JSON list of C-alpha atoms and ligand atoms in Angstrom, two decimals:
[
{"chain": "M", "resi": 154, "resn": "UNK", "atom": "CA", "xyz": [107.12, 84.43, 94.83]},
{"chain": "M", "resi": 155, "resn": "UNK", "atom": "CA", "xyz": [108.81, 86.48, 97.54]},
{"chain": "M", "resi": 156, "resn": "UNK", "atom": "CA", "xyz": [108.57, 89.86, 97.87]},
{"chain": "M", "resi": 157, "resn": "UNK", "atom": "CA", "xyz": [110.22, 92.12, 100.66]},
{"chain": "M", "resi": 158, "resn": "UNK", "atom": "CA", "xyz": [109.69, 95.94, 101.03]},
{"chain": "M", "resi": 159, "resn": "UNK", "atom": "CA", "xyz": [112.17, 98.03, 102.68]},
{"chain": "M", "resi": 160, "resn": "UNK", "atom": "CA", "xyz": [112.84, 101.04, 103.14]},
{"chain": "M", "resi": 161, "resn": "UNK", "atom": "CA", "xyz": [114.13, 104.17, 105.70]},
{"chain": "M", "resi": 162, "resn": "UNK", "atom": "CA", "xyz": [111.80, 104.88, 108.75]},
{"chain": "M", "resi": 163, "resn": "UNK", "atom": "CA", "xyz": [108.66, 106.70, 107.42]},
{"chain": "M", "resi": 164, "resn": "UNK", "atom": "CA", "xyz": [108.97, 105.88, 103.78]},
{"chain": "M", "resi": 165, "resn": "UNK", "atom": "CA", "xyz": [104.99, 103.84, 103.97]},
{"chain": "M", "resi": 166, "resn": "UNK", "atom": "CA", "xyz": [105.69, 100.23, 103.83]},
{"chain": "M", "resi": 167, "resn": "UNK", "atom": "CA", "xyz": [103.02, 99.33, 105.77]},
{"chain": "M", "resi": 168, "resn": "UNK", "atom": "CA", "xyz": [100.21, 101.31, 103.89]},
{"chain": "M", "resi": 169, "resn": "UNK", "atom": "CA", "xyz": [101.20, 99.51, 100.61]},
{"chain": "M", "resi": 170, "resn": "UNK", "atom": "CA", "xyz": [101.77, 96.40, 101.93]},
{"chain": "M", "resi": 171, "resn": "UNK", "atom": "CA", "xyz": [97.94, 97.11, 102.98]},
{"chain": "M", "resi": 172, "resn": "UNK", "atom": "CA", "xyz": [97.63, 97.65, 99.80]},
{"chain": "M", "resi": 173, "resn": "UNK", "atom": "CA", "xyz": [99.04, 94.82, 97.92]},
{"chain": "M", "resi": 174, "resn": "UNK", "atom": "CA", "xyz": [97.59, 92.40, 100.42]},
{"chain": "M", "resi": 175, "resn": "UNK", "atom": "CA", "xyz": [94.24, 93.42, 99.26]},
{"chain": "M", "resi": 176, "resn": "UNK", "atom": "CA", "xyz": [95.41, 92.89, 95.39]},
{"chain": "M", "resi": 177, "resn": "UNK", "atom": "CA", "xyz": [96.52, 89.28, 96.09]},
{"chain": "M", "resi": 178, "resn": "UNK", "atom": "CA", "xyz": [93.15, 89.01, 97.78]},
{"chain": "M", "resi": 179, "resn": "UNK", "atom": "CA", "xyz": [91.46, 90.24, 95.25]},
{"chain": "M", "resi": 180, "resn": "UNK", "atom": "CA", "xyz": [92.66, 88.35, 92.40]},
{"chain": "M", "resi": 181, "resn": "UNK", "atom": "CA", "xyz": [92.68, 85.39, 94.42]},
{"chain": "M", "resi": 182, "resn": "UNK", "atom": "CA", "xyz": [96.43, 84.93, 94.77]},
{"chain": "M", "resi": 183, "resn": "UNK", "atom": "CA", "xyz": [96.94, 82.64, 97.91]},
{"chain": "M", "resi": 184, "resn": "UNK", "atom": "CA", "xyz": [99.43, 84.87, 99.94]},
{"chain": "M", "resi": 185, "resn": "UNK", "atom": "CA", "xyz": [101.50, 85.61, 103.57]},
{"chain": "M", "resi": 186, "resn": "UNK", "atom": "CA", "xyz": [102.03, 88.77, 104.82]},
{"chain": "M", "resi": 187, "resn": "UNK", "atom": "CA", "xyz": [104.61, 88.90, 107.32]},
{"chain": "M", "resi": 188, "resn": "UNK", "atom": "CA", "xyz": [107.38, 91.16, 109.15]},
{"chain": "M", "resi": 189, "resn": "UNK", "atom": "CA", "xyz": [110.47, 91.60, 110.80]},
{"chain": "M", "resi": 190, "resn": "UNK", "atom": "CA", "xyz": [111.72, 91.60, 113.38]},
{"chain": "M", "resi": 191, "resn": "UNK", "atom": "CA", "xyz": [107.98, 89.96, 114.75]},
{"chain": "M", "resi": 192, "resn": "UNK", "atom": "CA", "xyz": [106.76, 87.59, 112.14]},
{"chain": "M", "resi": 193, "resn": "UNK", "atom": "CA", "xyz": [107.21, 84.62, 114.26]},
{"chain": "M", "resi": 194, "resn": "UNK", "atom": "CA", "xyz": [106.59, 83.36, 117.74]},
{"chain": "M", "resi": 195, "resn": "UNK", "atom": "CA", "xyz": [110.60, 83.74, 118.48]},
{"chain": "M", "resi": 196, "resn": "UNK", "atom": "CA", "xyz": [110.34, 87.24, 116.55]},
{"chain": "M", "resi": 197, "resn": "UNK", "atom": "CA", "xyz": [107.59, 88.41, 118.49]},
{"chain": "M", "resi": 198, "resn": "UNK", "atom": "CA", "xyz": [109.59, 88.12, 122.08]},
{"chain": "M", "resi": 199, "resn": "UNK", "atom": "CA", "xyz": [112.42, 89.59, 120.35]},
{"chain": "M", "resi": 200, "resn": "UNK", "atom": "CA", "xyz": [110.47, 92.67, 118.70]},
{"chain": "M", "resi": 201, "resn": "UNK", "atom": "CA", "xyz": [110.43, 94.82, 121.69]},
{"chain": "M", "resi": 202, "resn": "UNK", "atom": "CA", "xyz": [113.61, 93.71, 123.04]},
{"chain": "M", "resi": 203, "resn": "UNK", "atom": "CA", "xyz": [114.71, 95.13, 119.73]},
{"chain": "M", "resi": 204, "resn": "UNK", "atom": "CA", "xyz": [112.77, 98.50, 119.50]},
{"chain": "M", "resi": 205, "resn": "UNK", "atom": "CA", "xyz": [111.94, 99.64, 122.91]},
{"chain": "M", "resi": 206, "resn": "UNK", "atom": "CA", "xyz": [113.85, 103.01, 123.25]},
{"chain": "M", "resi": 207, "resn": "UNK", "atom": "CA", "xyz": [115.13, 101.83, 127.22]},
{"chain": "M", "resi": 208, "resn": "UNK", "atom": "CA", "xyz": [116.81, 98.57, 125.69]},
{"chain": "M", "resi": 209, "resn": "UNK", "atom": "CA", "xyz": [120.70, 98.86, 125.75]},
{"chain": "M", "resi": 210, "resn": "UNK", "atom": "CA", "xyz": [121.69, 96.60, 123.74]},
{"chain": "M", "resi": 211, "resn": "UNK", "atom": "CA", "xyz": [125.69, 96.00, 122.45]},
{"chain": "M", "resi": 212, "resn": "UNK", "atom": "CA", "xyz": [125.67, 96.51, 118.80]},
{"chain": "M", "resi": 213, "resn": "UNK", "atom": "CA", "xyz": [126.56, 92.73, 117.98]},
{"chain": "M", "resi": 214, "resn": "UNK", "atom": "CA", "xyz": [123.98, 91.32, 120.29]},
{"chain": "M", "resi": 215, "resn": "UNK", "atom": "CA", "xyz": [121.48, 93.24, 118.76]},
{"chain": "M", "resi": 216, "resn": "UNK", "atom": "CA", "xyz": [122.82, 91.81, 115.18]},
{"chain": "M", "resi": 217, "resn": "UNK", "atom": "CA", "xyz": [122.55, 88.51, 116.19]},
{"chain": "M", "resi": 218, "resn": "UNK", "atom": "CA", "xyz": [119.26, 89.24, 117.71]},
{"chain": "M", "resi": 219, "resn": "UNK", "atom": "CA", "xyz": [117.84, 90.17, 114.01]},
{"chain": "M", "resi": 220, "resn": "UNK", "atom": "CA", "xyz": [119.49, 87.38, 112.72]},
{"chain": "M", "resi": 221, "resn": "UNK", "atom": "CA", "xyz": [117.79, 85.10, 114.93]},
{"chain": "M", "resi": 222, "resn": "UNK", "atom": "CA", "xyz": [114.65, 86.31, 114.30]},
{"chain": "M", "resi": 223, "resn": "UNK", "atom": "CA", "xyz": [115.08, 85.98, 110.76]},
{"chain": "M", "resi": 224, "resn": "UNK", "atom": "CA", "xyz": [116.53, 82.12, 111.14]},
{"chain": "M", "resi": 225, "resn": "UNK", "atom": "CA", "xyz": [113.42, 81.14, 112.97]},
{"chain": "M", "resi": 226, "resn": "UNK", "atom": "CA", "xyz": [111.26, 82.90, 110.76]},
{"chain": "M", "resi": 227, "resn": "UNK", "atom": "CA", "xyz": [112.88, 81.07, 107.40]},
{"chain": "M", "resi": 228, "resn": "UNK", "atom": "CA", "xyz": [112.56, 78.22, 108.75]},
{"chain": "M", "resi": 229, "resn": "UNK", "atom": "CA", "xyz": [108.97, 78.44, 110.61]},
{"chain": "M", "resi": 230, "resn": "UNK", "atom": "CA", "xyz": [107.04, 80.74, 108.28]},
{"chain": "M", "resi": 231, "resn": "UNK", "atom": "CA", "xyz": [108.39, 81.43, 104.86]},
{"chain": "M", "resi": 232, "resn": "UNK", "atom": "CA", "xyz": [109.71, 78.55, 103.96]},
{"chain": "M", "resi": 233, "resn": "UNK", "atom": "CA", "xyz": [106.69, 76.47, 104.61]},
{"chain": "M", "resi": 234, "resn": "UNK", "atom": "CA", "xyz": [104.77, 79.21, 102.97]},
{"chain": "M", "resi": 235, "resn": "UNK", "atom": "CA", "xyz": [106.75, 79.53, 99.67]},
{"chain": "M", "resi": 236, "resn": "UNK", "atom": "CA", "xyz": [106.30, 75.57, 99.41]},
{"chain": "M", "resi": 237, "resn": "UNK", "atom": "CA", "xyz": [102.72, 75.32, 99.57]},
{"chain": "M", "resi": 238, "resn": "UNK", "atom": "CA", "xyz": [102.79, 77.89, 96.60]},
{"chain": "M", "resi": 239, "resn": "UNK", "atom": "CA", "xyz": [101.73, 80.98, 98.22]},
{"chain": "M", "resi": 240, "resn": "UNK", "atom": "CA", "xyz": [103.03, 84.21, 97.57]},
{"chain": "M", "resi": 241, "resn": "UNK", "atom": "CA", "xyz": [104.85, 85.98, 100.61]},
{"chain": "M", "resi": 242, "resn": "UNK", "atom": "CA", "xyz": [105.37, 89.33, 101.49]},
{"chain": "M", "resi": 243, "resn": "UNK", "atom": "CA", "xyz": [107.36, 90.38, 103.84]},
{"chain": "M", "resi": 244, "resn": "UNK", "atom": "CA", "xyz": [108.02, 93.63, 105.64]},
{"chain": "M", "resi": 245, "resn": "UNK", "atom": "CA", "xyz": [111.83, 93.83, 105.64]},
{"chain": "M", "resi": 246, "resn": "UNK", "atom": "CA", "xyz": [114.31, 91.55, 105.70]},
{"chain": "M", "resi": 247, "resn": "UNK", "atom": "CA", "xyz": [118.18, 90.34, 105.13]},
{"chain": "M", "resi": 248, "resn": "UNK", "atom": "CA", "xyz": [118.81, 93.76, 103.09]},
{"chain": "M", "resi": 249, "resn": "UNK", "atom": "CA", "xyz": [117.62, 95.85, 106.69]},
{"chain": "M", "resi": 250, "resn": "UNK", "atom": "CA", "xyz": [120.59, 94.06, 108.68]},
{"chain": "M", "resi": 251, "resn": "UNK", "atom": "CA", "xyz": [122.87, 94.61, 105.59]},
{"chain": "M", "resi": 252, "resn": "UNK", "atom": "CA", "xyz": [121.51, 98.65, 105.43]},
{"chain": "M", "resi": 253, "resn": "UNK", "atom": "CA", "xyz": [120.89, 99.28, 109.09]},
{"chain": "M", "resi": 254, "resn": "UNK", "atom": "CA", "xyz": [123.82, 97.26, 111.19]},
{"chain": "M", "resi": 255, "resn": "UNK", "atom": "CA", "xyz": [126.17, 97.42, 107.96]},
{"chain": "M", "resi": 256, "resn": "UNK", "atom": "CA", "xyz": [125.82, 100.77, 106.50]},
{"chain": "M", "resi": 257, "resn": "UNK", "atom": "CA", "xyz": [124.20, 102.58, 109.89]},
{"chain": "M", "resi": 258, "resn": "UNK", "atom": "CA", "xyz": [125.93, 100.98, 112.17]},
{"chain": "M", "resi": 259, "resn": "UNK", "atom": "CA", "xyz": [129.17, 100.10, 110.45]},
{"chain": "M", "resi": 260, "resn": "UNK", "atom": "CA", "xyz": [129.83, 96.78, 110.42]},
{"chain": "M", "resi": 261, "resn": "UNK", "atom": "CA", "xyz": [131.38, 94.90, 107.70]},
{"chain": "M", "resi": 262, "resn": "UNK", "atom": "CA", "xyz": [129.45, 94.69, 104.76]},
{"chain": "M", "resi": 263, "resn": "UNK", "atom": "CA", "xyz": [130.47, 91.14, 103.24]},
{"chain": "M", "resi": 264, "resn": "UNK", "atom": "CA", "xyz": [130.47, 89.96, 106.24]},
{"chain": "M", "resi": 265, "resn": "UNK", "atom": "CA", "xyz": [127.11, 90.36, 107.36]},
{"chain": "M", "resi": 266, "resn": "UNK", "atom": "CA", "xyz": [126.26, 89.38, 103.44]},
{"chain": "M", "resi": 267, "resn": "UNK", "atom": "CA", "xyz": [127.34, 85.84, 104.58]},
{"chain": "M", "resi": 268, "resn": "UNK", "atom": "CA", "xyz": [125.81, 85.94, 107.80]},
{"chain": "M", "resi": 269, "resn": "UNK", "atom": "CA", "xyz": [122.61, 86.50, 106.36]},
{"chain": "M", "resi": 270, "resn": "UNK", "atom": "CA", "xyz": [123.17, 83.71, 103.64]},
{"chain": "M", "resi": 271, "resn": "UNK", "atom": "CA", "xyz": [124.05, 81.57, 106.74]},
{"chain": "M", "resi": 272, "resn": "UNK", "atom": "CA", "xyz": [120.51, 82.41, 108.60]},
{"chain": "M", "resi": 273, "resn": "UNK", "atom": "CA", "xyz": [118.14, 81.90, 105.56]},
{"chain": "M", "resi": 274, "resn": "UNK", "atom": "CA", "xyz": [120.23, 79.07, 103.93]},
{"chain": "M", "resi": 275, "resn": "UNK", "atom": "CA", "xyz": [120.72, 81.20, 101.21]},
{"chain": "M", "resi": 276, "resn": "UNK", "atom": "CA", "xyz": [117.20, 82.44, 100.50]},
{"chain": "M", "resi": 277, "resn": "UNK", "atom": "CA", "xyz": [117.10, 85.68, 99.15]},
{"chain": "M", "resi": 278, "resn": "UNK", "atom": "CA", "xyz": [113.97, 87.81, 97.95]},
{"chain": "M", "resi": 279, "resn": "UNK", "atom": "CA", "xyz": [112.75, 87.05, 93.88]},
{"chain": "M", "resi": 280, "resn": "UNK", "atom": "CA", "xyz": [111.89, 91.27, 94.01]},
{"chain": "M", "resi": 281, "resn": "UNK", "atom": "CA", "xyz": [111.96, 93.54, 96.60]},
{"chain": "M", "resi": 282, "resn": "UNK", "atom": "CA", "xyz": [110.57, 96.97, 95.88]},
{"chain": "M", "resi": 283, "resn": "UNK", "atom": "CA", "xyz": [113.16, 99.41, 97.97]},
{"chain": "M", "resi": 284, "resn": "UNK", "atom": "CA", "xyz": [110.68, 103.08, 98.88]},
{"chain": "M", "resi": 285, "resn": "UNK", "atom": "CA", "xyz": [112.93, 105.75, 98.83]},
{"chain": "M", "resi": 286, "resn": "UNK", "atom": "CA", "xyz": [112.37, 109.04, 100.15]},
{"chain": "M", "resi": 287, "resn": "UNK", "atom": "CA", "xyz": [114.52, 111.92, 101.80]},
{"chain": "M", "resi": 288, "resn": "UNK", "atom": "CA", "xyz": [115.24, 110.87, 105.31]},
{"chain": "M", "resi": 289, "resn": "UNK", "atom": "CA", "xyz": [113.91, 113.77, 106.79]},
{"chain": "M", "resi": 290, "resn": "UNK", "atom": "CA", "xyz": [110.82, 113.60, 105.51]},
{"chain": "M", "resi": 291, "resn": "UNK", "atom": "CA", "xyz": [110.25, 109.91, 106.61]},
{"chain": "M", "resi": 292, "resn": "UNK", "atom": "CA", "xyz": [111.52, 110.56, 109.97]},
{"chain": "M", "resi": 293, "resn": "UNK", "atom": "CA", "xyz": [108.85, 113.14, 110.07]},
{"chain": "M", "resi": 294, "resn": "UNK", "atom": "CA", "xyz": [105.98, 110.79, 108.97]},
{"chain": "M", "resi": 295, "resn": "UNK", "atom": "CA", "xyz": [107.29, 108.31, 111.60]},
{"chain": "M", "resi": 296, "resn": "UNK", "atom": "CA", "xyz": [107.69, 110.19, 114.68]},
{"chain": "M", "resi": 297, "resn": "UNK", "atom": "CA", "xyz": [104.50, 111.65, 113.96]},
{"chain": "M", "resi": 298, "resn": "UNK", "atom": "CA", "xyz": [102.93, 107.96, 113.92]},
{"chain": "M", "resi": 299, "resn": "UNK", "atom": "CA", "xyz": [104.45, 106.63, 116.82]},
{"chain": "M", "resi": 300, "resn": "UNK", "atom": "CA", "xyz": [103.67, 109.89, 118.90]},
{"chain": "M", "resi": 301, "resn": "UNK", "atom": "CA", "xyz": [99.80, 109.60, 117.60]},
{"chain": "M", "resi": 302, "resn": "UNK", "atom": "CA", "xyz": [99.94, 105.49, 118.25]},
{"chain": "M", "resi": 303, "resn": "UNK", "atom": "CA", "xyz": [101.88, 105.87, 121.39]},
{"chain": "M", "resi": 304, "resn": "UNK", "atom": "CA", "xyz": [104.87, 104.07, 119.89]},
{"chain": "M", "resi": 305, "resn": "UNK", "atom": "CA", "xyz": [107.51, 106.48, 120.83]},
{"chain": "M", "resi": 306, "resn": "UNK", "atom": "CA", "xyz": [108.85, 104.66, 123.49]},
{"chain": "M", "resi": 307, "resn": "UNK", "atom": "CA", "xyz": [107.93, 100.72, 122.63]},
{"chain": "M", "resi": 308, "resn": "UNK", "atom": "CA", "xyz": [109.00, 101.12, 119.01]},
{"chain": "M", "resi": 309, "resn": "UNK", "atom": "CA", "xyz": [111.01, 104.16, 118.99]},
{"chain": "M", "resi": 310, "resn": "UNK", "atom": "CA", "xyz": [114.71, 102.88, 119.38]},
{"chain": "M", "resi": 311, "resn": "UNK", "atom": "CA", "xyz": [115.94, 103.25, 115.73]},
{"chain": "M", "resi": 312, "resn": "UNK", "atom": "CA", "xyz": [114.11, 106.36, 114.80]},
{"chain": "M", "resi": 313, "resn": "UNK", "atom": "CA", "xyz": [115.57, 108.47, 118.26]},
{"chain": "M", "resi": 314, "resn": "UNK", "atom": "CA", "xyz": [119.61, 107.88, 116.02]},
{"chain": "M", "resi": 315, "resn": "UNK", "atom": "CA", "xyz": [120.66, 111.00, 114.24]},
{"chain": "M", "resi": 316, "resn": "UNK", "atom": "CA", "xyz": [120.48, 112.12, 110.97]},
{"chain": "M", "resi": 317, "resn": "UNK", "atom": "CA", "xyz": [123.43, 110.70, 109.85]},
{"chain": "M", "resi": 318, "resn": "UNK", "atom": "CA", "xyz": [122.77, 106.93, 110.94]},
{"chain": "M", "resi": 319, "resn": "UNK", "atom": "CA", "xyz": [119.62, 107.57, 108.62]},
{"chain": "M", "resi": 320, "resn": "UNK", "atom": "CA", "xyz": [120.93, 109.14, 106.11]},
{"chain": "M", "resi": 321, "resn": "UNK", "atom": "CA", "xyz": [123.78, 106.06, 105.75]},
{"chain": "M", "resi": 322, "resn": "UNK", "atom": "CA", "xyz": [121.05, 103.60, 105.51]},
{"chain": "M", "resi": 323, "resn": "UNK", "atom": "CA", "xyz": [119.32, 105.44, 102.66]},
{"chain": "M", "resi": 324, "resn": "UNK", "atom": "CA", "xyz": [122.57, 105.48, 100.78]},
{"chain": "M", "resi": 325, "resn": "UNK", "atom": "CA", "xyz": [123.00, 101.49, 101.78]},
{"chain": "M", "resi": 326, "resn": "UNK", "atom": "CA", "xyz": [119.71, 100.41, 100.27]},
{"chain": "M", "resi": 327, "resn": "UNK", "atom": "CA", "xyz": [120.30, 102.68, 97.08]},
{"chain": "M", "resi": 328, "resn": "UNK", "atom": "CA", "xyz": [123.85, 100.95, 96.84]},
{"chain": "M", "resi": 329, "resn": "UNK", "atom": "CA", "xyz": [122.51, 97.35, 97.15]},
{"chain": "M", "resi": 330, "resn": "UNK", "atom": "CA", "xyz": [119.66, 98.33, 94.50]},
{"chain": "M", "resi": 331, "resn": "UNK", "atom": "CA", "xyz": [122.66, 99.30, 92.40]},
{"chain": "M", "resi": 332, "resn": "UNK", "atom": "CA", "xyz": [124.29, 96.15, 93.08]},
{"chain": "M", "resi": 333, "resn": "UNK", "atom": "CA", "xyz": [121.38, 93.93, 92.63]},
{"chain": "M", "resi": 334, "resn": "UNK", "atom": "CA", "xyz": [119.15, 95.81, 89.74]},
{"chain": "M", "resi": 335, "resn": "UNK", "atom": "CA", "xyz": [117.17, 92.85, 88.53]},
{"chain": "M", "resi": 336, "resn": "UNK", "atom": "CA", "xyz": [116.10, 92.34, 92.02]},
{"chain": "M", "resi": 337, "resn": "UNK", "atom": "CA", "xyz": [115.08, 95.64, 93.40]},
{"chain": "M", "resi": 338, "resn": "UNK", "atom": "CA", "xyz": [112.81, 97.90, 92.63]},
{"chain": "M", "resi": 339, "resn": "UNK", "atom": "CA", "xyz": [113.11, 101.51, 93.72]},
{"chain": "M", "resi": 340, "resn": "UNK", "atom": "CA", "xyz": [110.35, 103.56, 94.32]},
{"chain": "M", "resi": 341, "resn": "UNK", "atom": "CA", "xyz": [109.87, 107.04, 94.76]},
{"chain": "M", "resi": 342, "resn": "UNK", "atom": "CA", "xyz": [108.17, 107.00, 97.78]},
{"chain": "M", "resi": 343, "resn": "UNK", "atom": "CA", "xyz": [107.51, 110.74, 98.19]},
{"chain": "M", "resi": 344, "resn": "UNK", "atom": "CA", "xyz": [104.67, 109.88, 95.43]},
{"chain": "M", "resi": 345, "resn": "UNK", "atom": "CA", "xyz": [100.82, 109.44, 97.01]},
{"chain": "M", "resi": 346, "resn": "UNK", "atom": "CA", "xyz": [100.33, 106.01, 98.55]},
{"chain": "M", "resi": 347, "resn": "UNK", "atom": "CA", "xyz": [98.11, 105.52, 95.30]},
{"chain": "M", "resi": 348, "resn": "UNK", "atom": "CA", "xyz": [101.00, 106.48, 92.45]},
{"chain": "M", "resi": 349, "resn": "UNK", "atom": "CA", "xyz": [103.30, 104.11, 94.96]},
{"chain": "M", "resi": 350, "resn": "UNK", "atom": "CA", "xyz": [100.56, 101.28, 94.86]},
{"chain": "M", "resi": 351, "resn": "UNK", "atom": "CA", "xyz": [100.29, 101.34, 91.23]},
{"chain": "M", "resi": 352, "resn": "UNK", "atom": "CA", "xyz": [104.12, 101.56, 90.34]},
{"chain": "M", "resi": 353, "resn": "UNK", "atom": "CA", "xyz": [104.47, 98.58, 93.02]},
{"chain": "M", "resi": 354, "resn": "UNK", "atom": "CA", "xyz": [101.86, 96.40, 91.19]},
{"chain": "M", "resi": 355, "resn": "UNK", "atom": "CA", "xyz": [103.50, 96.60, 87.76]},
{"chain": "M", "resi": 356, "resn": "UNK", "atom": "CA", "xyz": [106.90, 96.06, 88.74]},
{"chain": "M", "resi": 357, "resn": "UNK", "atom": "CA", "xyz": [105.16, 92.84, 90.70]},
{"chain": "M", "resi": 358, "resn": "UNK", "atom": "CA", "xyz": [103.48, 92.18, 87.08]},
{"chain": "M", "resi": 359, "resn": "UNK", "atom": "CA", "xyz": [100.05, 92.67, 88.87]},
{"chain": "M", "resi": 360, "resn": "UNK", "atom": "CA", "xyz": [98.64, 95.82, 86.72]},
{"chain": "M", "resi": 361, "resn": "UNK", "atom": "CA", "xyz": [95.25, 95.31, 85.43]},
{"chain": "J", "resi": 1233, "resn": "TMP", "atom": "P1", "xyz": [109.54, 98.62, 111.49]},
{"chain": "J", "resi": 1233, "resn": "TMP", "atom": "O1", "xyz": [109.03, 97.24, 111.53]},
{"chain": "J", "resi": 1233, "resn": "TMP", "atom": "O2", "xyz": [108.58, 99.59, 112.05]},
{"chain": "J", "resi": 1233, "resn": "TMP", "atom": "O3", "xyz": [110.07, 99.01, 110.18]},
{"chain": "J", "resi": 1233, "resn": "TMP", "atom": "O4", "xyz": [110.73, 98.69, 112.57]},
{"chain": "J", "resi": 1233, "resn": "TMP", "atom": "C1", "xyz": [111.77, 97.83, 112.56]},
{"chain": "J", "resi": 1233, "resn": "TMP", "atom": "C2", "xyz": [113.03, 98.59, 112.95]},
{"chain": "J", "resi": 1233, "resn": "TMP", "atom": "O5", "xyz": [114.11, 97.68, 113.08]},
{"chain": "J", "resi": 1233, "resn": "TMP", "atom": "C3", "xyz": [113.44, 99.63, 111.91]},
{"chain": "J", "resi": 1233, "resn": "TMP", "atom": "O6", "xyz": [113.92, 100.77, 112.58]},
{"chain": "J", "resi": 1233, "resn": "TMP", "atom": "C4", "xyz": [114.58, 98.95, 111.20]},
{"chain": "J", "resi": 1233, "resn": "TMP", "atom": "C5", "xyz": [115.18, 98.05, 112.24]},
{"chain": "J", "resi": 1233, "resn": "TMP", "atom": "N1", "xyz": [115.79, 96.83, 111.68]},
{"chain": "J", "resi": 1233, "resn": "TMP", "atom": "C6", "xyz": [117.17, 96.67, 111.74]},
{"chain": "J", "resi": 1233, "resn": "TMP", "atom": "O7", "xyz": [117.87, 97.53, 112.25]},
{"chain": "J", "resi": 1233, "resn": "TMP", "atom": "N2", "xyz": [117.71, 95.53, 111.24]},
{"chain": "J", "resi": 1233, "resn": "TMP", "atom": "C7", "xyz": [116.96, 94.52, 110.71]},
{"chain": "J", "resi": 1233, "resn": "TMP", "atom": "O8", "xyz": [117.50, 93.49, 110.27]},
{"chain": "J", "resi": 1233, "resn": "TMP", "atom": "C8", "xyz": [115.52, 94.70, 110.66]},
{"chain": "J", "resi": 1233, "resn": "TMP", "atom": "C9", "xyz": [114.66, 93.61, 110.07]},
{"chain": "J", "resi": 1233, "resn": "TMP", "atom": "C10", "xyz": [114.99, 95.87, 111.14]}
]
C-alpha cells in the first residue's frame, strides 16, 4: 500500500504522519516512512539545494531537480519497499511537482503529468490523503515553525512566494482531488491534529 500526504505549507503533514507511523506500529503493520525532496541519499544532497532561501535556481532546473529526486527515490526506496510487502508512506510526492511547478509556477500541466509518469515508471499513489486548509493560515503555522526551529533560511525558499503562488497550489491539489476522487482523500485540515488523525485512519481502513 502507498500512501502520500500532501498538502499547502503549514497544513500538518508531518504531525500525522507521526501519527500514522505509530498506528502501523502499533498494529504491527511492517511500514516506510519517507519524504520528498530528502528520502534518499541523492534526495538528501538535493534537499537544501532545493529549499535554502539563497539558492537561485531557474524554474526548470529546479523541476528537474524534484524529478530527480523522486527517480532515485522510486527506484532506491519505494520500490524495494512496496515489494517486500511493507506499507509506505510518503511525505509528498508526483502530485507536489504537478501542484507546485504546474499550478504555482505555471508550467504545463499534462506535461509535467508525463514527466512524472516518466520518473516513477508509472507508479502512482493507491490513496493519498490531500490536508486542506486556508493558505493563510498554514503559512502562519509554518513560518512560525521554521522561525522557532531555525528553518527560515535552510528550508524557507517556497514559503518566502506570495500569496498568490500559494493560493494556486491549494486550488491545484483540490483540482487533481477532483480529477482523481477514488484516489484522494481530502481532509479538512483546520480540524485538531486528533479529528485529522482519526478521519486519516478510516479513509486508510485503519479505524479500530
Ligand atoms: P516540506 O518537506 O517541508 O513540505 O518542504 C518541501 C517543499 O518543497 C515544499 O515547499 C513544497 C516543495 N516541493 C515542490 O515544490 N515540488 C515537489 O515536487 C516537492 C516534492 C516539494
Amino acid at each position: 500500500m502507498f500512501v502520500t500526504v500532501e498538502g499547502v505549507e503549514g497544513a500538518g503533514k508531518s504531525t500525522l504522519m507521526d501519527l500514522l507511523a505509530r498506528a502501523l506500529e502499533s498494529r504491527g503493520i511492517p511500514f516506510l516512512r519517507t519524504r520528498e525532496p530528502g528520502g534518499c541519499g541523492l534526495g538528501a544532497s538535493l534537499r537544501p539545494l532545493l529549499l535554502d532561501v539563497s539558492s537561485t535556481l531557474d524554474s526548470r532546473a529546479e523541476l528537474f531537480l524534484f524529478l530527480a529526486d523522486r527517480a532515485q527515490h522510486v527506484s532506491e526506496t519505494i520500490r524495494p519497499a512496496l515489494a517486500r510487502g511493507a506499507w509506505v508512506l510518503c511525505d509528498r510526492y508526483a502530485d507536489s511537482t504537478i501542484a507546485y511547478q504546474g499550478y504555482g509556477r505555471g508550467m504545463d500541466v499534462e506535461r509535467l503529468q508525463a514527466l512524472n509518469d516518466y520518473a516513477t515508471g508509472g507508479l502512482w499513489p493507491d490513496m493519498t490523503l490531500l490536508l486542506d486548509l486556508p493558505v493563510e493560515t498554514g503559512l502562519a503555522r509554518a513560518r512560525a515553525r521554521n522561525g522557532r526551529e531555525g528553518l527560515t533560511q535552510s528550508e524557507g525558499r517556497f514559503e518566502a512566494e506570495e500569496l498568490a503562488f500559494h493560493q494556486r497550489i491549494r486550488s491545484g491539489f483540490l483540482a487533481r482531488a477532483a480529477r482523481w476522487p477514488e484516489r484522494f482523500c481530502v481532509l479538512n485540515a483546520a480540524l485538531s491534529p486528533q479529528m485529522l488523525y482519526k478521519q486519516a485512519l478510516k479513509a486508510l481502513g485503519l479505524s479500530d
